[in-house]
Each structure stands twice: as structure tokens, then as C-alpha cells.
Short mmCIF file of C-alpha atoms in Angstrom, two decimals:
data_model
loop_
_atom_site.label_atom_id
_atom_site.label_comp_id
_atom_site.label_asym_id
_atom_site.label_seq_id
_atom_site.Cartn_x
_atom_site.Cartn_y
_atom_site.Cartn_z
CA UNK X 863 153.75 65.35 42.19
CA UNK X 864 150.03 65.80 41.87
CA UNK X 865 149.42 62.09 41.60
CA UNK X 866 151.18 61.64 44.96
CA UNK X 867 148.92 64.20 46.56
CA UNK X 868 145.90 62.55 45.02
CA UNK X 869 147.01 59.17 46.17
CA UNK X 870 147.61 60.30 49.71
CA UNK X 871 144.27 62.03 49.79
CA UNK X 872 142.60 58.89 48.62
CA UNK X 873 144.30 56.74 51.21
CA UNK X 874 143.44 59.13 54.00
CA UNK X 875 139.86 59.28 52.92
CA UNK X 876 139.40 55.56 52.62
CA UNK X 877 140.93 54.94 56.03
CA UNK X 878 138.70 57.62 57.47
CA UNK X 879 135.72 56.01 55.86
CA UNK X 880 136.74 52.64 57.26
CA UNK X 881 136.88 53.94 60.81
CA UNK X 882 133.58 55.63 60.26
CA UNK X 883 131.78 52.48 59.32
CA UNK X 884 133.44 50.66 62.10
CA UNK X 885 131.60 53.04 64.37
CA UNK X 886 128.40 52.89 62.36
CA UNK X 887 128.19 49.14 62.37
CA UNK X 888 125.25 47.84 64.34
CA UNK X 889 126.85 44.98 66.21
CA UNK X 890 129.82 42.75 66.53
CA UNK X 891 128.55 39.78 64.58
CA UNK X 892 129.14 41.39 61.21
CA UNK X 893 132.33 43.07 62.20
CA UNK X 894 134.89 40.64 60.89
CA UNK X 895 133.26 40.40 57.51
CA UNK X 896 132.91 44.10 57.10
CA UNK X 897 136.48 44.59 58.19
CA UNK X 898 137.69 42.19 55.56
CA UNK X 899 135.99 44.06 52.74
CA UNK X 900 137.04 47.42 54.04
CA UNK X 901 140.64 46.36 54.43
CA UNK X 902 140.56 45.04 50.88
CA UNK X 903 139.40 48.44 49.74
CA UNK X 904 142.21 50.10 51.64
CA UNK X 905 144.65 47.70 50.03
CA UNK X 906 143.20 48.54 46.64
CA UNK X 907 143.75 52.21 47.31
CA UNK X 908 147.29 51.61 48.46
CA UNK X 909 148.29 49.74 45.36
CA UNK X 910 146.34 51.92 43.00
CA UNK X 911 149.48 53.47 41.40
CA UNK X 912 150.80 49.99 40.72
CA UNK X 913 147.40 48.95 39.42
CA UNK X 914 147.33 51.83 37.02
CA UNK X 915 150.50 50.41 35.53
CA UNK X 916 149.59 46.76 35.40
CA UNK X 917 145.82 46.68 35.11
CA UNK X 918 144.63 49.93 33.66
CA UNK X 919 141.04 48.79 33.22
CA UNK X 920 140.67 47.58 36.79
CA UNK X 921 138.37 50.37 37.80
CA UNK X 922 135.97 49.79 34.96
CA UNK X 923 135.93 46.08 35.66
CA UNK X 924 135.20 46.71 39.31
CA UNK X 925 132.33 48.91 38.34
CA UNK X 926 131.02 46.28 35.95
CA UNK X 927 131.29 43.60 38.61
CA UNK X 928 129.38 45.65 41.14
CA UNK X 929 126.73 46.60 38.64
CA UNK X 930 126.31 42.99 37.70
CA UNK X 931 126.08 41.99 41.30
CA UNK X 932 123.44 44.48 42.25
CA UNK X 933 121.04 44.17 39.38
CA UNK X 934 121.15 40.66 38.00
CA UNK X 935 117.91 39.39 39.51
CA UNK X 936 115.28 41.51 37.89
CA UNK X 937 117.21 42.92 34.98
CA UNK X 938 116.87 40.21 32.31
CA UNK X 939 113.09 39.94 32.06
CA UNK X 940 112.43 43.63 32.36
CA UNK X 941 115.28 44.35 29.97
CA UNK X 942 113.95 41.97 27.34
CA UNK X 943 110.50 43.44 27.50
CA UNK X 944 111.89 46.89 27.29
CA UNK X 945 114.02 46.01 24.30
CA UNK X 946 111.11 44.34 22.54
CA UNK X 947 108.93 47.33 23.17
CA UNK X 948 111.57 49.68 21.85
CA UNK X 949 112.03 47.48 18.81
CA UNK X 950 108.33 47.57 18.10
CA UNK X 951 108.33 51.32 18.51
CA UNK X 952 111.24 51.68 16.16
CA UNK X 953 109.57 49.45 13.61
CA UNK X 954 106.43 51.55 13.74
CA UNK X 955 108.46 54.68 13.39
CA UNK X 956 110.34 53.29 10.44
CA UNK X 957 107.12 52.28 8.78
CA UNK X 958 105.67 55.65 9.45
CA UNK X 959 108.68 57.34 7.92
CA UNK X 960 108.56 55.12 4.88
CA UNK X 961 104.91 55.89 4.34
CA UNK X 962 105.59 59.54 4.88
CA UNK X 963 108.27 59.47 2.28
CA UNK X 964 106.13 57.53 -0.17
CA UNK X 965 103.23 59.88 0.20
CA UNK X 966 105.46 62.90 -0.24
CA UNK X 967 106.94 61.44 -3.33
CA UNK X 968 103.56 60.58 -4.77
CA UNK X 969 102.28 64.02 -3.93
CA UNK X 970 105.18 65.68 -5.69
CA UNK X 971 104.66 63.59 -8.82
CA UNK X 972 100.95 64.27 -8.82
CA UNK X 973 101.45 67.96 -8.40
CA UNK X 974 103.86 68.05 -11.29
CA UNK X 975 101.54 66.06 -13.48
CA UNK X 976 98.45 68.07 -12.67
CA UNK X 977 100.25 71.31 -13.29
CA UNK X 978 101.53 70.04 -16.60
CA UNK X 979 98.24 68.70 -17.86
CA UNK X 980 95.79 71.27 -16.62
CA UNK X 981 97.96 74.33 -16.75
CA UNK X 982 96.65 75.40 -13.39
CA UNK X 983 99.16 76.20 -10.72
CA UNK X 984 98.73 73.79 -7.87
CA UNK X 985 99.62 75.00 -4.48
CA UNK X 986 100.05 71.62 -2.95
CA UNK X 987 98.86 68.08 -3.13
CA UNK X 988 98.22 66.18 0.00
CA UNK X 989 98.23 62.42 -0.21
CA UNK X 990 96.95 60.43 2.68
CA UNK X 991 98.17 56.88 2.88
CA UNK X 992 96.70 54.26 5.10
CA UNK X 993 97.86 50.81 5.89
CA UNK X 994 96.38 48.31 8.23
CA UNK X 995 98.29 46.65 10.96
CA UNK X 996 99.26 43.44 9.23
CA UNK X 997 101.86 45.02 6.99
CA UNK X 998 99.69 45.11 3.95
CA UNK X 999 100.49 47.40 1.07
CA UNK X 1000 99.54 50.93 2.04
CA UNK X 1001 96.72 52.28 -0.02
CA UNK X 1002 95.84 55.84 -0.84
CA UNK X 1003 92.81 56.82 1.13
CA UNK X 1004 92.46 60.44 0.16
CA UNK X 1005 94.05 63.01 -2.07
CA UNK X 1006 93.57 66.70 -1.62
CA UNK X 1007 94.58 69.07 -4.36
CA UNK X 1008 94.89 72.68 -3.37
CA UNK X 1009 94.61 74.93 -6.36
CA UNK X 1010 96.50 78.17 -6.17
CA UNK X 1011 95.07 81.40 -7.45
CA UNK X 1012 97.00 83.57 -9.86
CA UNK X 1013 94.98 86.78 -9.93
CA UNK X 1014 93.79 89.03 -7.13
CA UNK X 1015 96.67 91.40 -6.88
CA UNK X 1016 95.27 93.56 -4.16
CA UNK X 1017 95.68 90.94 -1.49
CA UNK X 1018 98.48 89.06 -3.08
CA UNK X 1019 101.17 91.22 -1.60
CA UNK X 1020 99.95 90.66 1.91
CA UNK X 1021 99.75 86.95 1.50
CA UNK X 1022 102.97 86.78 -0.36
CA UNK X 1023 104.77 88.35 2.52
CA UNK X 1024 103.51 85.70 4.83
CA UNK X 1025 104.04 82.95 2.36
CA UNK X 1026 107.59 83.91 1.56
CA UNK X 1027 108.41 84.22 5.19
CA UNK X 1028 107.08 80.77 5.92
CA UNK X 1029 108.31 78.99 2.84
CA UNK X 1030 110.87 79.97 0.30
CA UNK X 1031 110.18 77.57 -2.47
CA UNK X 1032 106.83 79.11 -3.28
CA UNK X 1033 108.29 82.31 -4.58
CA UNK X 1034 107.33 81.56 -8.15
CA UNK X 1035 103.74 80.81 -7.28
CA UNK X 1036 101.88 83.96 -6.58
CA UNK X 1037 99.49 83.05 -3.89
CA UNK X 1038 96.41 85.12 -3.77
CA UNK X 1039 94.25 85.03 -0.65
CA UNK X 1040 94.16 81.31 -0.51
CA UNK X 1041 90.87 80.54 1.00
CA UNK X 1042 90.56 76.91 0.02
CA UNK X 1043 87.16 75.43 -0.40
CA UNK X 1044 86.86 71.77 -0.18
CA UNK X 1045 84.80 69.48 -2.25
CA UNK X 1046 84.26 66.81 0.22
CA UNK X 1047 83.18 63.44 -1.00
CA UNK X 1048 83.54 60.82 1.60
CA UNK X 1049 85.25 57.72 0.31
CA UNK X 1050 82.66 55.02 0.01
CA UNK X 1051 85.01 52.15 -0.01
CA UNK X 1052 86.59 51.62 3.35
CA UNK X 1053 89.38 49.19 3.84
CA UNK X 1054 88.74 46.67 6.55
CA UNK X 1055 91.72 47.77 8.55
CA UNK X 1056 91.16 51.45 8.05
CA UNK X 1057 90.02 52.09 11.56
CA UNK X 1058 93.23 51.01 13.14
CA UNK X 1059 95.44 51.89 10.22
CA UNK X 1060 98.04 54.54 10.26
CA UNK X 1061 97.07 57.54 8.22
CA UNK X 1062 99.87 59.48 6.73
CA UNK X 1063 99.47 62.73 4.98
CA UNK X 1064 102.06 64.72 3.22
CA UNK X 1065 102.11 67.67 0.95
CA UNK X 1066 104.36 68.34 -1.91
CA UNK X 1067 105.27 71.91 -1.21
CA UNK X 1068 106.63 71.70 2.26
CA UNK X 1069 108.19 68.57 3.56
CA UNK X 1070 107.54 69.01 7.16
CA UNK X 1071 107.84 65.47 8.36
CA UNK X 1072 105.84 65.38 11.46
CA UNK X 1073 107.50 63.09 13.88
CA UNK X 1074 104.28 62.72 15.71
CA UNK X 1075 102.86 59.32 14.97
CA UNK X 1076 99.43 60.06 16.27
CA UNK X 1077 96.69 58.34 14.40
CA UNK X 1078 94.18 61.14 14.34
CA UNK X 1079 93.71 62.40 10.86
CA UNK X 1080 92.61 65.87 11.71
CA UNK X 1081 95.31 66.42 14.22
CA UNK X 1082 97.98 65.27 11.84
CA UNK X 1083 96.53 67.24 9.03
CA UNK X 1084 96.67 70.39 11.02
CA UNK X 1085 100.16 69.60 12.06
CA UNK X 1086 101.34 69.07 8.55
CA UNK X 1087 99.76 72.06 6.98
CA UNK X 1088 100.42 74.35 9.84
CA UNK X 1089 103.71 75.35 8.31
CA UNK X 1090 102.45 76.15 4.86
CA UNK X 1091 101.07 79.52 5.59
CA UNK X 1092 97.91 81.15 6.61
CA UNK X 1093 95.81 80.23 3.63
CA UNK X 1094 95.91 76.58 4.34
CA UNK X 1095 95.13 77.07 7.91
CA UNK X 1096 91.97 78.79 6.97
CA UNK X 1097 91.36 75.89 4.68
CA UNK X 1098 91.60 73.60 7.60
CA UNK X 1099 89.18 75.63 9.57
CA UNK X 1100 86.92 75.56 6.68
CA UNK X 1101 87.18 71.88 6.38
CA UNK X 1102 86.63 71.12 9.99
CA UNK X 1103 83.40 73.01 10.19
CA UNK X 1104 80.62 70.82 8.99
CA UNK X 1105 78.34 73.81 8.47
CA UNK X 1106 80.40 75.05 5.59
CA UNK X 1107 80.32 71.74 3.92
CA UNK X 1108 77.29 72.20 1.74
CA UNK X 1109 78.15 75.76 1.03
CA UNK X 1110 81.58 74.93 -0.18
CA UNK X 1111 80.19 72.41 -2.61
CA UNK X 1112 77.72 74.87 -4.00
CA UNK X 1113 80.43 77.48 -4.30
CA UNK X 1114 82.46 75.16 -6.30
CA UNK X 1115 80.06 74.21 -9.02
CA UNK X 1116 81.49 76.79 -11.35
CA UNK X 1117 84.90 75.26 -11.45
CA UNK X 1118 83.91 71.68 -11.01
CA UNK X 1119 85.20 71.05 -14.49
CA UNK X 1120 88.72 71.53 -13.23
CA UNK X 1121 88.24 69.20 -10.33
CA UNK X 1122 86.68 66.65 -12.62
CA UNK X 1123 89.63 66.99 -14.89
CA UNK X 1124 92.06 66.51 -12.05
CA UNK X 1125 90.17 63.56 -10.71
CA UNK X 1126 90.03 62.02 -14.14
CA UNK X 1127 93.70 62.58 -14.60
CA UNK X 1128 94.57 60.99 -11.30
CA UNK X 1129 92.29 58.05 -11.84
CA UNK X 1130 93.68 57.47 -15.29
CA UNK X 1131 97.34 57.72 -14.43
CA UNK X 1132 97.39 56.56 -10.87
CA UNK X 1133 94.40 54.29 -10.68
CA UNK X 1134 92.89 56.26 -7.86
CA UNK X 1135 89.11 56.15 -7.48
CA UNK X 1136 87.57 59.51 -8.24
CA UNK X 1137 85.77 59.78 -4.96
CA UNK X 1138 89.06 59.85 -3.08
CA UNK X 1139 90.24 63.00 -4.79
CA UNK X 1140 89.32 66.27 -3.17
CA UNK X 1141 90.08 69.38 -5.12
CA UNK X 1142 90.26 72.42 -2.95
CA UNK X 1143 89.88 75.66 -4.82
CA UNK X 1144 90.53 79.15 -3.65
CA UNK X 1145 87.36 80.83 -2.56
CA UNK X 1146 87.49 83.61 -5.11
CA UNK X 1147 87.72 81.20 -8.00
CA UNK X 1148 84.04 80.38 -7.92
CA UNK W 373 116.26 66.37 71.94
CA UNK W 374 115.43 63.53 69.70
CA UNK W 375 116.97 60.91 71.89
CA UNK W 376 114.38 61.65 74.55
CA UNK W 377 111.61 61.03 72.08
CA UNK W 378 113.13 57.79 70.96
CA UNK W 379 113.72 56.56 74.47
CA UNK W 380 110.23 57.63 75.47
CA UNK W 381 108.79 55.72 72.58
CA UNK W 382 110.80 52.70 73.60
CA UNK W 383 109.67 52.93 77.22
CA UNK W 384 106.01 53.29 76.30
CA UNK W 385 106.26 50.37 73.94
CA UNK W 386 107.94 48.30 76.63
CA UNK W 387 105.24 49.03 79.18
CA UNK W 388 102.51 48.26 76.67
CA UNK W 389 104.17 45.03 75.72
CA UNK W 390 104.62 43.97 79.33
CA UNK W 391 100.97 44.59 80.13
CA UNK W 392 99.62 42.96 77.01
CA UNK W 393 101.95 40.01 76.89
CA UNK W 394 99.96 37.80 79.27
CA UNK W 395 96.71 38.07 77.30
CA UNK W 396 97.84 38.50 73.70
CA UNK W 397 101.45 37.58 72.98
CA UNK W 398 100.78 38.13 69.28
CA UNK W 399 99.90 41.79 69.75
CA UNK W 400 102.87 42.27 72.00
CA UNK W 401 105.09 41.05 69.21
CA UNK W 402 103.40 43.35 66.71
CA UNK W 403 104.01 46.32 68.99
CA UNK W 404 107.63 45.32 69.21
CA UNK W 405 107.98 45.17 65.45
CA UNK W 406 106.18 48.45 64.91
CA UNK W 407 108.31 50.24 67.47
CA UNK W 408 111.44 48.82 65.97
CA UNK W 409 110.44 49.93 62.48
CA UNK W 410 109.59 53.40 63.69
CA UNK W 411 112.94 53.87 65.35
CA UNK W 412 114.73 52.39 62.38
CA UNK W 413 112.96 54.69 59.94
CA UNK W 414 113.77 57.65 62.10
CA UNK W 415 117.41 56.68 62.15
CA UNK W 416 117.40 55.96 58.43
CA UNK W 417 116.82 59.63 57.76
CA UNK W 418 119.75 60.53 59.98
CA UNK W 419 121.98 57.99 58.29
CA UNK W 420 120.93 59.50 54.98
CA UNK W 421 122.35 62.83 56.15
CA UNK W 422 125.62 61.20 57.11
CA UNK W 423 125.84 59.48 53.75
CA UNK W 424 125.23 62.72 51.94
CA UNK W 425 128.11 64.33 53.75
CA UNK W 426 130.30 61.37 52.97
CA UNK W 427 129.43 61.58 49.28
CA UNK W 428 130.29 65.24 49.18
CA UNK W 429 133.59 64.55 50.89
CA UNK W 430 134.37 61.77 48.45
CA UNK W 431 133.61 63.97 45.50
CA UNK W 432 135.80 66.77 46.73
CA UNK W 433 138.69 64.57 47.80
CA UNK W 434 138.76 62.69 44.52
CA UNK W 435 138.39 59.23 45.97
CA UNK W 436 136.95 56.76 43.54
CA UNK W 437 133.19 56.64 43.83
CA UNK W 438 133.19 52.89 43.46
CA UNK W 439 134.88 52.60 46.85
CA UNK W 440 132.32 54.77 48.52
CA UNK W 441 129.51 52.87 46.89
CA UNK W 442 130.95 49.60 48.11
CA UNK W 443 131.31 50.88 51.63
CA UNK W 444 127.77 52.22 51.65
CA UNK W 445 126.49 48.92 50.36
CA UNK W 446 128.26 47.16 53.19
CA UNK W 447 126.71 49.47 55.75
CA UNK W 448 123.28 48.96 54.27
CA UNK W 449 123.54 45.21 54.21
CA UNK W 450 124.82 45.15 57.76
CA UNK W 451 122.06 47.38 59.06
CA UNK W 452 119.19 45.67 57.31
CA UNK W 453 120.35 42.19 58.16
CA UNK W 454 120.92 43.20 61.75
CA UNK W 455 117.50 44.77 62.04
CA UNK W 456 115.69 41.79 60.57
CA UNK W 457 117.62 39.38 62.72
CA UNK W 458 116.78 41.33 65.85
CA UNK W 459 113.08 41.37 65.08
CA UNK W 460 113.06 37.67 64.44
CA UNK W 461 115.04 37.14 67.60
CA UNK W 462 112.46 39.15 69.51
CA UNK W 463 109.85 36.74 68.30
CA UNK W 464 111.91 33.97 69.78
CA UNK W 465 113.14 32.47 66.53
CA UNK W 466 116.81 32.38 67.26
CA UNK W 467 117.67 30.00 64.44
CA UNK W 468 116.05 32.10 61.74
CA UNK W 469 117.78 35.16 63.13
CA UNK W 470 121.13 33.49 62.75
CA UNK W 471 120.23 32.52 59.17
CA UNK W 472 119.48 36.11 58.35
CA UNK W 473 122.79 37.13 59.80
CA UNK W 474 124.48 34.45 57.77
CA UNK W 475 122.88 35.80 54.62
CA UNK W 476 124.10 39.28 55.46
CA UNK W 477 127.62 38.04 56.02
CA UNK W 478 127.65 36.16 52.75
CA UNK W 479 126.35 39.15 50.83
CA UNK W 480 129.07 41.27 52.35
CA UNK W 481 131.62 38.71 51.31
CA UNK W 482 130.23 38.70 47.77
CA UNK W 483 131.14 42.36 47.59
CA UNK W 484 134.74 41.38 48.28
CA UNK W 485 135.01 39.00 45.33
CA UNK W 486 135.68 41.52 42.55
CA UNK W 487 138.15 43.39 44.71
CA UNK W 488 140.04 40.22 45.55
CA UNK W 489 140.10 39.09 41.95
CA UNK W 490 141.48 42.39 40.75
CA UNK W 491 144.15 42.50 43.43
CA UNK W 492 145.20 38.96 42.64
CA UNK W 493 145.34 39.69 38.95
CA UNK W 494 147.47 42.76 39.51
CA UNK W 495 149.87 40.84 41.69
CA UNK W 496 150.09 38.10 39.10
CA UNK W 497 150.95 40.60 36.41
CA UNK W 498 153.57 42.20 38.56
CA UNK W 499 155.32 38.90 39.06
CA UNK W 500 157.62 37.93 36.22
CA UNK W 501 156.14 35.06 34.31
#
């Protein structure tokens, strides 16, 4: 019986609405036309139970017809542009994801290899890929190797707490106060499209795929390593301050053999120029 | 009382137009149009209130929204066409005014096409083939 009540309500409302517009109408000249449409609507309401039986999709088709009628002038051009723009965006995103994945994979392999060959625990390897706009092969523009520190028990517990809370897979690596120092050697060779290329950086320990496709290296770097614990954050600070640049190099002369070894390893096995490899050592390893 | 304001505006505009008409018929026409638009805009807000109430009613009574939308579209077409036609008629262009009205009528009829087609289809299905 509810459908009957609904139906009656609908009829009453539509008739009410019809009288209402009859009053609202501005003048007589439109009246006949408006009355025709309104009476058609009333008829539609009256036969709606029958319509539900014989044409169940009538309502949807009505909606489609009205939509089509109202928006067909300006929709096609704007729609095409919108679709093209979205497609371009999706393509960029896909590319970005692919590069992200590739750099993560490469970083993981490198980390494994370095750990195997040098015997030094590596906290993480960050590989930065860049590709220029015209779909060229992405090339590695920078590699940063963060060396973990094994000793220094007195602060290890504090850091370990933080590290284990932020990432679980690092439980076997005892991270001492990781205060990375960066040997910064600017890459001499710049690709022609490097300026407008898309830098991607990933690290092997935490696969935090930043969905942000911003092209600023520093910003992205911070984003990526923000989740790997406090030590790396301080490394970032360290790296972003140009004053510490010279100091960090001088600090690092003692263990430059290791970085040379790593760079040699990477250039031998991966064909990466040595000046692109940055080995970042803990501060207390000097 | 808003009606007093509207009528006062109309009277002032009429007096201005009557005084200015001899020297500058163009400005008189502009005053006419501006007054008309002001009154129309004022009323548009009021009509908006009415439409809101109607929408609420439709939602609560379960009538199909597509009907209400159609009816509102009809009202809008009728009002806008009527308003434009009157302004043009004020400027003395009777023929263009009637063209505008014709356009409004045809657009209203276009709204009827999907309804008619669906009714006809339903009737055809009801009939035994």
C-alpha cells in the first residue's frame, strides 16, 4: 500500500506545482506552451506505476535527455581539453611511479652489494634518477650512501627506540647516533634536460613512495627521508647548510677509503661516474 | 514594505525618462533597462526563496527531482525570455521582441520532447504487438 501513498503524494505535489507556476508565469504569451509541458509531466506522474512495469529505465533516460539538452553546447571542447589534461597528468604520474620503482630497486641492489663487498652496514642508499621531458632513458644523477654505525652503545638505545618506532625492518641494524656527514661533490656532467627533468629519489630501507610529484630536489629529499628517523633528518639539515660543507669534507678524510671503495664498486658494477656517488658517514666515524 | 520601494523606483525612473526623453532618447532607454534589471534582480532573490521551499517540499514528498527540475527550467526560460522581450519592446523593436518570445517558446517545447517520447514508448509497449 505504500506505493499507492507515494503515488498519490507525487500526483498531488505535481499538480500543486503546476498551479504554482501557472501563477508565477510572467504573461499570457508563454502560457499555452508551459501548460503543455506541465500537463505532460502530470501525465507522466499519473502513469508512473504503469511505466515502472513497462519501461523501468524511463527515469534514467529522462535524466540523460535533460542533461544532454542543457549542457551540449560548451561541453565537448571543454571536456576534451579536460580529458587531455587528465591524461597528461596520469602519464606523468605513471612515469614518476615507474622511475620511483626503478630507483628503489636500484637502491636496494646497491645496498645489498655494498654491504656484501665492503662488510660495512649500510643504512640506506638513495638513488636519484632524472629524465628529461622527451621520454629519454632516465639516468642516475646522484647516489647517496648512508653508512650506519655499529658502535657507540651509549646513545644507541635512544636512537634505537626512535628507529624501531619509525621503521621495523631496521631492527637488525643497530643505529648509533646517525649524524650523517656528506661528502658533496657536485656532478660535473649535467644532462641537457636536467633543469626541467624530473628528479626521483628513493631509499632502500623505507619505501615511502611520495605521491608528490614536485620537481624540487631538496623538498622531495626531505619528504622521502622524513620517515626514516631522526638521524637522517639531521643529515638533511647538515646537507642543506652550506657552511658545514667544507667541514664535513674535512671530517671525512679519515674514512675516505671506504667512500672511495664504495664509489669504485658502484662505478665498476653499475657504470656510475664516481663524482655522482656521495657517501654519507656517521659523524662519529671520523 | 518592499513593494513601496519598487513602485517608488519605478515612478522615479518614469519621471526621469519622461523629462529626458525629448533631449536624449538613448539615455531614456538606458534608464529603462537599468530600472528593469534592478527590479528583476530584486525579484530574482525572492524567486530563489520560493524555489528553495519548493525543493524542500519535493524532497520530503518524494516526488521525482527530475520533474521539479523540469518545471524550474520552464519557469526560468519563461521569465528570462519575457524580460528580454519586454526590454526590446520598450526600445520599440517589436519584431525582435516577438523573436525572443518565439525562442523561449521553442526552448520550452524542447523540454517536452523527452517526456513525450517516453510516454509514447510506454504506450507502445503496453499495446499488444
